[in-house]
CSV table of C-alpha atoms in Angstrom, one decimal:
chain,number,residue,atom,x,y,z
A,61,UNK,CA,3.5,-90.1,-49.5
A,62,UNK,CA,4.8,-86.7,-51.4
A,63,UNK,CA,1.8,-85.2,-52.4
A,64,UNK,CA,-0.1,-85.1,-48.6
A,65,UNK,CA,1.8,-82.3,-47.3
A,66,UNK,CA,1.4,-80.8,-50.2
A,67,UNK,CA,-2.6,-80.2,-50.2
A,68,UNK,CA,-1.6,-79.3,-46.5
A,69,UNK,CA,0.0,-76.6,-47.5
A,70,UNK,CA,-2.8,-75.2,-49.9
A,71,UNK,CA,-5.4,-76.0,-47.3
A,72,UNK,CA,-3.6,-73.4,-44.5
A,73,UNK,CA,-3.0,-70.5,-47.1
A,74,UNK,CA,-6.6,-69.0,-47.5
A,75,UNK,CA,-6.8,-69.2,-43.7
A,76,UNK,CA,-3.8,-66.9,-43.4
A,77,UNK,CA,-5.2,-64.3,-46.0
A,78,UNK,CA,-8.1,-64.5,-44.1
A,79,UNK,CA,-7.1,-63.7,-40.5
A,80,UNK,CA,-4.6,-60.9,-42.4
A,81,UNK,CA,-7.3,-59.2,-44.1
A,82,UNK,CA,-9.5,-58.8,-41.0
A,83,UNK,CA,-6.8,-57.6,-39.0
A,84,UNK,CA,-6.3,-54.8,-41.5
A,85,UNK,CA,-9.8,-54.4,-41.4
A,86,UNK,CA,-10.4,-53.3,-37.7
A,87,UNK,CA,-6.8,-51.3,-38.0
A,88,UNK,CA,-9.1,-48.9,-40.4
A,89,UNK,CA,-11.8,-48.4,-38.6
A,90,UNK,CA,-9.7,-47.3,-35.1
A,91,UNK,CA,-7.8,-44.8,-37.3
A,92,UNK,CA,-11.0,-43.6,-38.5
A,93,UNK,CA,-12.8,-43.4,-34.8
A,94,UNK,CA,-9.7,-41.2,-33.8
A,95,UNK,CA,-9.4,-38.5,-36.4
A,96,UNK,CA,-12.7,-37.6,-36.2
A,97,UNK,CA,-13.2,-37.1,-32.6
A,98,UNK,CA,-13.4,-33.7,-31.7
A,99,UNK,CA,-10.9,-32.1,-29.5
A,100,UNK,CA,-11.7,-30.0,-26.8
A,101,UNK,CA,-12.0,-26.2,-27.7
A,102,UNK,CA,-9.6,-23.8,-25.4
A,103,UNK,CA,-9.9,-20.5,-25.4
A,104,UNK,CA,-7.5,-18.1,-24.3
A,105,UNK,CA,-8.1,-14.7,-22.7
A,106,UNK,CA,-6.5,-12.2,-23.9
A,107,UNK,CA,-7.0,-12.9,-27.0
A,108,UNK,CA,-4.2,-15.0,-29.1
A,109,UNK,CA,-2.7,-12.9,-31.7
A,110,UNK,CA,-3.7,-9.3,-30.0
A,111,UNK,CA,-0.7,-6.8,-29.7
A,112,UNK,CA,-2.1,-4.4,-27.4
A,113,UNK,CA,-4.2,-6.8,-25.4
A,114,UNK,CA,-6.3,-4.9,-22.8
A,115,UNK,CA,-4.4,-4.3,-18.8
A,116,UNK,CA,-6.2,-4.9,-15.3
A,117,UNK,CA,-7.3,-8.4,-16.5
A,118,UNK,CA,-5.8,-11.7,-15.3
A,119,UNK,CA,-5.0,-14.8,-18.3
A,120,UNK,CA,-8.1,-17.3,-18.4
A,121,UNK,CA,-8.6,-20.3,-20.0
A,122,UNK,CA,-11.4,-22.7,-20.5
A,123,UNK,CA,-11.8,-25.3,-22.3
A,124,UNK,CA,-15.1,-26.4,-23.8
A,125,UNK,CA,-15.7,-30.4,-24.4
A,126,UNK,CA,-13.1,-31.5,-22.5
A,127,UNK,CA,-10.7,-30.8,-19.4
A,128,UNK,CA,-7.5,-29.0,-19.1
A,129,UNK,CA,-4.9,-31.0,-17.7
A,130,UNK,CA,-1.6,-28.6,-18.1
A,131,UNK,CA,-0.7,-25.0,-18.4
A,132,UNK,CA,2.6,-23.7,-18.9
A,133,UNK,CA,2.1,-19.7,-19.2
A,134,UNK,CA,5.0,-17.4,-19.8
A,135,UNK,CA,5.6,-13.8,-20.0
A,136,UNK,CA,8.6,-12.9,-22.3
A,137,UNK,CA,11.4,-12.9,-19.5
A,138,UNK,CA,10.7,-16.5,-19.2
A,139,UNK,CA,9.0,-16.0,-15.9
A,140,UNK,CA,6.6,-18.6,-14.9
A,141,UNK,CA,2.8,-17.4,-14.6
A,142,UNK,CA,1.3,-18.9,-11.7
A,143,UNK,CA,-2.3,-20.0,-12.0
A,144,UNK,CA,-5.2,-22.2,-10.5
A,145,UNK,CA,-7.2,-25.3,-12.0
A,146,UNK,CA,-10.7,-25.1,-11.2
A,147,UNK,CA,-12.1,-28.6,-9.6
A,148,UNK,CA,-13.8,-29.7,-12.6
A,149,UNK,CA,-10.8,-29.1,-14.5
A,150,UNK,CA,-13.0,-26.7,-17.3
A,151,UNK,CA,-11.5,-23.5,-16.3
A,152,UNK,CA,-7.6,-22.3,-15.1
A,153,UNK,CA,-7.0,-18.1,-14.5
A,154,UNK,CA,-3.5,-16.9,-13.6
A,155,UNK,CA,-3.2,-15.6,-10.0
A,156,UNK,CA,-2.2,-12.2,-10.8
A,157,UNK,CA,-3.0,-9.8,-13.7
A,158,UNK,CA,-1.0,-9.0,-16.9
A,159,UNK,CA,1.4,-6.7,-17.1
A,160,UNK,CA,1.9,-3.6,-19.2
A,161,UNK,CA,3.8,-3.9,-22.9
A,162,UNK,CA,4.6,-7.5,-22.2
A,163,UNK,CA,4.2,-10.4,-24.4
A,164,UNK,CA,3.0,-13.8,-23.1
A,165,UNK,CA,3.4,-17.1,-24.3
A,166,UNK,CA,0.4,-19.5,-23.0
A,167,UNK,CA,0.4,-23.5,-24.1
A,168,UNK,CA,-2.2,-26.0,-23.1
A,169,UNK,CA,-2.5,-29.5,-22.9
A,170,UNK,CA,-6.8,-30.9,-23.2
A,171,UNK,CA,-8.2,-34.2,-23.1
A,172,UNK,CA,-11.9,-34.2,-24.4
A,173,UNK,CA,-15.1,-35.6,-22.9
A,174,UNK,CA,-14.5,-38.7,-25.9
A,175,UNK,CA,-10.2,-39.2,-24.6
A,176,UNK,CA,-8.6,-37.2,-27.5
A,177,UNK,CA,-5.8,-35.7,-26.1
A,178,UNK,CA,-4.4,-32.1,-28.1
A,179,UNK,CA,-2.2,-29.2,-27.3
A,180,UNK,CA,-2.8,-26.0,-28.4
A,181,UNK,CA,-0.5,-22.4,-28.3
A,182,UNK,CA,-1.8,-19.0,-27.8
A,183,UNK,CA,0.5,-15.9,-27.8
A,184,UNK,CA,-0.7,-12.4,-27.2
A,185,UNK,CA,0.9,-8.2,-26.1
A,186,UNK,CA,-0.3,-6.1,-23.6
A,187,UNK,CA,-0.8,-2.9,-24.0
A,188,UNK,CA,1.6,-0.1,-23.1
A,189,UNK,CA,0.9,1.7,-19.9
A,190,UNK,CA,0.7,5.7,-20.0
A,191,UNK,CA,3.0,5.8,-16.7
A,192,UNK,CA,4.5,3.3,-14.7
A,193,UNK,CA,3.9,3.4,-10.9
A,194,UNK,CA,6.6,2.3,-8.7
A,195,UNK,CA,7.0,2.6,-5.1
A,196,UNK,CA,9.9,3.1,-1.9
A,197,UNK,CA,9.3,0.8,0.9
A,198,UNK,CA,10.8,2.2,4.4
A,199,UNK,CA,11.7,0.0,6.5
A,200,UNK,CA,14.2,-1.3,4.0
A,201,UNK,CA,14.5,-5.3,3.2
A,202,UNK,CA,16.5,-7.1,5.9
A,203,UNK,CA,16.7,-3.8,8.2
A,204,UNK,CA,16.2,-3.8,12.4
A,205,UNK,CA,13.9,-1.2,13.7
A,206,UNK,CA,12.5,0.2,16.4
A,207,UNK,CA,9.0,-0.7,18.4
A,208,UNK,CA,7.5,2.3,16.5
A,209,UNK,CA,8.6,1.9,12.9
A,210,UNK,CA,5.2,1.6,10.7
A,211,UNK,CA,5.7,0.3,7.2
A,212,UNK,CA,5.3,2.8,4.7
A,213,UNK,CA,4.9,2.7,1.2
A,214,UNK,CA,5.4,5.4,-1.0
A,215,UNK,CA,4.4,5.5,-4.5
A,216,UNK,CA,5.8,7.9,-7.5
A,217,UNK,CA,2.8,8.2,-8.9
A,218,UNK,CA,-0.6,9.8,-8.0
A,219,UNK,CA,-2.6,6.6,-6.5
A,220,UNK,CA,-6.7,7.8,-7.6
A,221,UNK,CA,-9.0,7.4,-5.1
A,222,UNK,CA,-11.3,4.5,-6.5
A,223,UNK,CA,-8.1,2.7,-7.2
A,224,UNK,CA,-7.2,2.7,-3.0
A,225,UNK,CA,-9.1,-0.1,-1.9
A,226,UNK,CA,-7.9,-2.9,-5.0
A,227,UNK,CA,-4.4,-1.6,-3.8
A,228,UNK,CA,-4.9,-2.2,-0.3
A,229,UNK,CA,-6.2,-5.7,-0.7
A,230,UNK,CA,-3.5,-6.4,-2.3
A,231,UNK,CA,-0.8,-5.6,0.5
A,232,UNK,CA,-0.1,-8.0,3.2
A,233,UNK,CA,1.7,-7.9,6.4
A,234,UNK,CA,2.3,-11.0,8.4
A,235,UNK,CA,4.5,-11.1,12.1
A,236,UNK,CA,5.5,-13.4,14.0
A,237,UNK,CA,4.4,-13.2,17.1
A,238,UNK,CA,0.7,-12.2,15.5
A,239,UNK,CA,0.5,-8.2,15.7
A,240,UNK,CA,-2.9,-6.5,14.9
A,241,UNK,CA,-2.7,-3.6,12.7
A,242,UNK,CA,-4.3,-1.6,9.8
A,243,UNK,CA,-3.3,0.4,6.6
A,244,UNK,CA,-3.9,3.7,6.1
A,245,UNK,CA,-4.0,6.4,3.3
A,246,UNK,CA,-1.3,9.4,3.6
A,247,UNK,CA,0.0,12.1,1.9
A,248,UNK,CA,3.7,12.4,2.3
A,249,UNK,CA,5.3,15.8,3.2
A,250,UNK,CA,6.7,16.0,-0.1
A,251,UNK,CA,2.8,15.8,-1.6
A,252,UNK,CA,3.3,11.9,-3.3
A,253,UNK,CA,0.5,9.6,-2.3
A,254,UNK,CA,1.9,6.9,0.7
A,255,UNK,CA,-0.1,3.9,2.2
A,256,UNK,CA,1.4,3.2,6.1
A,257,UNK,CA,0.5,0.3,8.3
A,258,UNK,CA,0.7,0.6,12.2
A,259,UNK,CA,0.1,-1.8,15.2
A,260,UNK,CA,-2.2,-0.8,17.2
A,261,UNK,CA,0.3,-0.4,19.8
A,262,UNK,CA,4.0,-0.4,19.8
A,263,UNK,CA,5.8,-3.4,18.2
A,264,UNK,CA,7.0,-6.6,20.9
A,265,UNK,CA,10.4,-6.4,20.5
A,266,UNK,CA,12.0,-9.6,18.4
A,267,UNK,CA,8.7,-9.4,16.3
A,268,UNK,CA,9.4,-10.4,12.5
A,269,UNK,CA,7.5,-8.6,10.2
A,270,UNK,CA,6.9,-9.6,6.5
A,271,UNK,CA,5.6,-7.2,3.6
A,272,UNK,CA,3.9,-9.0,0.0
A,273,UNK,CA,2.3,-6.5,-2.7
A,274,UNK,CA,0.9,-8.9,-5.3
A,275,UNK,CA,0.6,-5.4,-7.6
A,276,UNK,CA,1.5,-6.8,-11.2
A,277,UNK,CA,-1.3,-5.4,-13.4
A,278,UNK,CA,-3.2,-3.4,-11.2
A,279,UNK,CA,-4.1,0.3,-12.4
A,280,UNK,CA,-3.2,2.8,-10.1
A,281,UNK,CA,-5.3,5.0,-11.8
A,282,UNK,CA,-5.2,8.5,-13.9
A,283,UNK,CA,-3.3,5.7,-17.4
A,284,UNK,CA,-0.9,4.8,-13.9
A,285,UNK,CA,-0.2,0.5,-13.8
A,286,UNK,CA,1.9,-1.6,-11.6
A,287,UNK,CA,4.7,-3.8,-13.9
A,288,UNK,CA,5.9,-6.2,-10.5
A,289,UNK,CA,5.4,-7.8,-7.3
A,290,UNK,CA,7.1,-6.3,-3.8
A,291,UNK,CA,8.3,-8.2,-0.8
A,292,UNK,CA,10.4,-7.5,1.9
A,293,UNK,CA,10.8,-8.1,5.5
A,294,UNK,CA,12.4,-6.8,8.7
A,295,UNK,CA,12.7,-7.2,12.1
A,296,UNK,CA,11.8,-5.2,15.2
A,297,UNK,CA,14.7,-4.6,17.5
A,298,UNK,CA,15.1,-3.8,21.2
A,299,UNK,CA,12.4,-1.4,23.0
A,300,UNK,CA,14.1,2.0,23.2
A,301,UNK,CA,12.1,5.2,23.5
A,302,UNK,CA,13.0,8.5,25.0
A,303,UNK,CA,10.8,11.1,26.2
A,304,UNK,CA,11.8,15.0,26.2
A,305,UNK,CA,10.4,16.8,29.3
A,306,UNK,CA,10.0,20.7,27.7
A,307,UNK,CA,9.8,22.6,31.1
A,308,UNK,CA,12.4,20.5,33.1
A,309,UNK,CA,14.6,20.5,29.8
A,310,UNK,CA,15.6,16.8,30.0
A,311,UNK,CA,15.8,14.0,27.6
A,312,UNK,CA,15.1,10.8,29.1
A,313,UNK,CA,16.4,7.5,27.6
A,314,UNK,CA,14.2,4.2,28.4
A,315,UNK,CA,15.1,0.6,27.6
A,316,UNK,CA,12.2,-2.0,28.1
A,317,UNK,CA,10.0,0.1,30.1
A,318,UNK,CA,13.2,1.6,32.5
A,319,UNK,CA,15.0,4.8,32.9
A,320,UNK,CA,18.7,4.3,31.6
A,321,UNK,CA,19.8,8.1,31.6
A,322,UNK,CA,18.4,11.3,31.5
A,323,UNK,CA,20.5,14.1,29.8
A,324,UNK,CA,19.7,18.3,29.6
A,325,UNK,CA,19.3,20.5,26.7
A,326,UNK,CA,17.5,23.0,25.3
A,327,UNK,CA,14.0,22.6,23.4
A,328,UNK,CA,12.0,25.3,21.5
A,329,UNK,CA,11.3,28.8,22.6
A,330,UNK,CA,8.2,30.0,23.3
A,331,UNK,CA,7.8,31.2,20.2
A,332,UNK,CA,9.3,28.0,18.4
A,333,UNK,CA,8.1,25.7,20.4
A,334,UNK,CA,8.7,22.0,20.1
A,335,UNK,CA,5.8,19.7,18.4
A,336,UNK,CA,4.3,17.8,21.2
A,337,UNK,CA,3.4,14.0,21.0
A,338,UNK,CA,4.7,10.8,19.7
A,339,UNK,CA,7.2,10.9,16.9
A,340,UNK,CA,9.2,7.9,15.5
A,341,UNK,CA,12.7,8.7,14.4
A,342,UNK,CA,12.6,8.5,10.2
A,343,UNK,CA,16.7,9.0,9.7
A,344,UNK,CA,19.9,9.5,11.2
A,345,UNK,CA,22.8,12.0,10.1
A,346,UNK,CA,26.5,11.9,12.0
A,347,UNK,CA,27.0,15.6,10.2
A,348,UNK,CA,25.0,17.9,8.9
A,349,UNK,CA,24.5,21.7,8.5
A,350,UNK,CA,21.9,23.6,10.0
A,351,UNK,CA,20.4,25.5,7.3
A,352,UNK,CA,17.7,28.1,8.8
A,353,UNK,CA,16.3,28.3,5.2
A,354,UNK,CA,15.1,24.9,5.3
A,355,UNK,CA,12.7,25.5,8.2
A,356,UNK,CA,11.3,29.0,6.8
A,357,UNK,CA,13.8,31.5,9.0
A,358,UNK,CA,15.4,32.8,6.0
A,359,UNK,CA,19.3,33.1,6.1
A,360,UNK,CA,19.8,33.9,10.0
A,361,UNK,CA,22.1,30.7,11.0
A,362,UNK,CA,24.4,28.1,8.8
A,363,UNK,CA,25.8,26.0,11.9
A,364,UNK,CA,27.7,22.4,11.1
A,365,UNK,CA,26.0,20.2,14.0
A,366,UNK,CA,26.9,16.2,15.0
A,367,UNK,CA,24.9,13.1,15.8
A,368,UNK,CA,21.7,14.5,14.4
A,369,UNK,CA,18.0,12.3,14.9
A,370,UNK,CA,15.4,13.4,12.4
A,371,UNK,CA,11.8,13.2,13.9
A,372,UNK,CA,9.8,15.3,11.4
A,373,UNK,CA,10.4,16.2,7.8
A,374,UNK,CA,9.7,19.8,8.1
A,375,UNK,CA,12.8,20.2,10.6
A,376,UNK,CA,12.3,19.0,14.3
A,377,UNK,CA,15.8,17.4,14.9
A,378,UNK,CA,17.7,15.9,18.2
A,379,UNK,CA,21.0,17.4,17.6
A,380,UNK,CA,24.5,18.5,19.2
A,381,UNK,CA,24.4,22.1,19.9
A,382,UNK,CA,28.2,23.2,21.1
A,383,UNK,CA,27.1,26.9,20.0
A,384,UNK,CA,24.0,27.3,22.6
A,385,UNK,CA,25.6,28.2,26.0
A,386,UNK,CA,22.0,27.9,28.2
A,387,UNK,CA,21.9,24.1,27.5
A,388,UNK,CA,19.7,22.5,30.5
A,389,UNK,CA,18.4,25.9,31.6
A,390,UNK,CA,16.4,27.7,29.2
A,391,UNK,CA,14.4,26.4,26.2
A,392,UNK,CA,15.9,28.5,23.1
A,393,UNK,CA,16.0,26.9,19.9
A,394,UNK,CA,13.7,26.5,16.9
A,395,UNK,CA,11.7,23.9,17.8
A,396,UNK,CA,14.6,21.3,18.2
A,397,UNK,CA,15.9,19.7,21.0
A,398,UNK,CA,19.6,20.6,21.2
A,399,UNK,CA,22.4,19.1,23.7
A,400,UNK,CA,26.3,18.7,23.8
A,401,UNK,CA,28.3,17.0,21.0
A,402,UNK,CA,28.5,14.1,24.1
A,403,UNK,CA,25.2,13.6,24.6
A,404,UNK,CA,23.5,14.0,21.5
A,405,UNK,CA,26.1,11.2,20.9
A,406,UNK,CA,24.5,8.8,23.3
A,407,UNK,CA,21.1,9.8,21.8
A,408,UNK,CA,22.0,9.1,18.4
A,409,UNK,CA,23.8,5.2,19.4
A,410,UNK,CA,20.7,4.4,21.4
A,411,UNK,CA,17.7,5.7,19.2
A,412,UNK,CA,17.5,3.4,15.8
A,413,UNK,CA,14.9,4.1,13.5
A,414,UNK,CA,12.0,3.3,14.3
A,415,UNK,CA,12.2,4.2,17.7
A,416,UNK,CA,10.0,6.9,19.1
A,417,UNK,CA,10.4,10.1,21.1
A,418,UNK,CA,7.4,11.5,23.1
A,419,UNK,CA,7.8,15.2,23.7
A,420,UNK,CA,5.9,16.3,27.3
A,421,UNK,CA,4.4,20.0,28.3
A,422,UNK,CA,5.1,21.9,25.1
A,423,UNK,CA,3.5,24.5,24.6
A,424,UNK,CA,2.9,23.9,21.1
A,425,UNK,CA,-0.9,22.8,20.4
A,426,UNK,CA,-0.1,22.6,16.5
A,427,UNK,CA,-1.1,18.8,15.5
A,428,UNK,CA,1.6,17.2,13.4
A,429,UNK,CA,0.4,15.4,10.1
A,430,UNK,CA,0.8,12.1,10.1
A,431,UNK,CA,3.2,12.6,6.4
A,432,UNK,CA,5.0,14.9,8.4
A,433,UNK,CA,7.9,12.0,8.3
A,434,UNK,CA,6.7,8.3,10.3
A,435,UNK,CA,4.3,10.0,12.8
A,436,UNK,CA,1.3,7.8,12.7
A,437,UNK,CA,1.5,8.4,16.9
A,438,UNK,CA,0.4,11.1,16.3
A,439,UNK,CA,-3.7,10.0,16.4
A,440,UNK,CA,-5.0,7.4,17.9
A,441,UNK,CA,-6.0,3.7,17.1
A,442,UNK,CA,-10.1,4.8,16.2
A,443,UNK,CA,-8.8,7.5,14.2
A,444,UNK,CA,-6.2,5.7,12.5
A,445,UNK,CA,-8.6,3.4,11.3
A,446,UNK,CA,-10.8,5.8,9.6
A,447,UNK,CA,-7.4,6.3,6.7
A,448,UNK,CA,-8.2,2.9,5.5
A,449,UNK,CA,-9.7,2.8,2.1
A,450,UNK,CA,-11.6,-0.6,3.2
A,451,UNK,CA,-13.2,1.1,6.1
């Protein structure tokens, strides 16, 4: 009765070696299936380990093998690098292009064509860039304007001719309501290269206007590169104009489309006479001296004036004029358009920037470049269109 479960016993043990021994058995060979399938190969571009890693190229990856399945690019701020996968998940390329002197951090994550999954870090420096380029948006970000205000973008930096169109593509306005309009290629009174764009006819008032430069990495040309992104926005405000009638000497004030007030003063003499055409108002003073050196007449006046509207850059002003006593009767100044300390008052509370001023039967047939301040009025839609660099 003892000794059966005893050769029970023995008879079950060699079973249990058995089934141990081939369980270890298959273990082996998984292990040994895993480590020598090959991982997909990634390859980074710029190159990991470079410390002056060429500009005016965006990061791509691709991965031979296998698929990429996640990026997480970085430049040394800890900004993100936004990118796109292509749809056989071989390929991934950032959306914009590196930056100058900046070191980026890129890590991937691959699954090969056999399932083995592998991560993998590459870390590389731009070069320096010889200058940086940097611009000045007007209108400024958040700012109400007139129905004439183009935007304009000036750059610090000489902008090389073959490097125009990239640039351009790379500016985008959208409004709200839809407004058709174009860029075009200026140079600004002071001689720096400026890019404006313009409806083709005056704003709607209300219109919302939104400004993107996607300009990281691109070369402006002449060892000149872009280090950021731009975006700003502003909004189009009521429609006020005013029109200056030179041989009647009147100012005439218009909201939406109607008279509001018509006020007398003085424009240019006959020998100064006042640009003709559309101008948009660039800037605003509430005091300022009148400095005849500043418009090329040497040292003959110094006068302290009130409420002054700058139209052009090189001097042609809507300004108080308490010292001119023939104000409404003969046409006298320097190519200004003076009135009383009242009126130019009321001219300077209902003109914002942005608005424009047409001036009517001047003698003056001198065409006013468009840098010459905001005055892309100043030609006409066809001709406009010819400044583009993607004409």
């Amino acid at each position: 009765m003892l000794a059966a479960p005893r050769r029970q016993a023995v008879r079950w043990i060699p079973v249990a070696l058995v089934a141990a021994t081939s369980l270890t058995a298959c273990g082996t060979s998984a292990a040994s299936s895993q480590a020598t399938e090959p991982a997909a190969k990634v390859t980074v571009t710029p190159a990991g380990g470079s410390k002056s890693a060429k500009l005016g190229s965006p990061i791509a990856i691709r991965a031979d093998g296998g698929k990429i399945t996640a990026v997480d690019a970085k430049d040394d701020k800890g900004t993100a690098v936004s990118g796109r996968l292509s749809g056989d998940g071989t390929s991934w390329k950032s959306n914009g292009k590196v930056r100058p002197g900046t070191t980026y951090t890129v890590r991937t994550s691959t699954t090969s064509d056999g399932g083995k999954k592998a991560a993998a870090t590459s870390e590389f420096t731009t070069a320096e860039a010889d200058r940086v380029n940097k611009l000045t948006n007007t209108p400024s970000n958040g700012q109400t304007v007139g129905t004439g205000m183009p935007v304009s973008i000036l750059f610090d930096n000489h902008i090389a001719k073959d490097r125009r169109a990239d640039i351009e593509k790379a500016l985008k306005v959208t409004t709200q309501p839809k407004v058709e309009g174009a860029w075009g290629w200026v140079t600004d009174y002071g001689g720096n290269d400026r890019i404006d764009w313009r409806p083709k006819t005056y704003w709607p008032a209300g219109t919302k206007v939104s400004v993107k430069g996607a300009l990281t990495g691109l070369d402006s040309g002449e060892g000149g590169w872009f280090v950021r992104d731009y975006n700003f926005g502003f909004t189009i405000g009521g429609d006020h104009k005013a029109v200056i009638d030179v041989p009647a000497h009147t100012l005439t004030m218009y909201a939406g489309g109607r008279s509001v007030g018509t006020i007398s003063g003085s424009a240019g003499s006959p020998e100064a006479p006042t640009r003709g055409g559309v101008h948009t108002v660039r800037s605003k003073n509430a005091a300022e001296t009148m400095d005849s050196a500043t418009i090329g007449y040497g040292n003959q006046w110094m006068l302290d004036s009130k409420w002054v509207t700058h139209l052009t850059a090189s001097g042609t002003f809507l300004h108080s004029a308490p010292w001119n006593k023939s104000l409404g009767v003969v046409n006298n100044s320097h190519g200004c358009f003076g009135m009383s300390t009242s009126d130019a008052k009321r001219v300077y509370d209902f003109l914002p920037v942005g608005s424009t001023v047409e001036v009517k039967g001047t003698s003056n047939t001198e065409k006013t470049d468009v840098g010459n301040g905001l005055e892309v009025w100043q030609e006409s839609w066809p001709q406009w269109q010819q400044r583009s660099a993607l004409k």
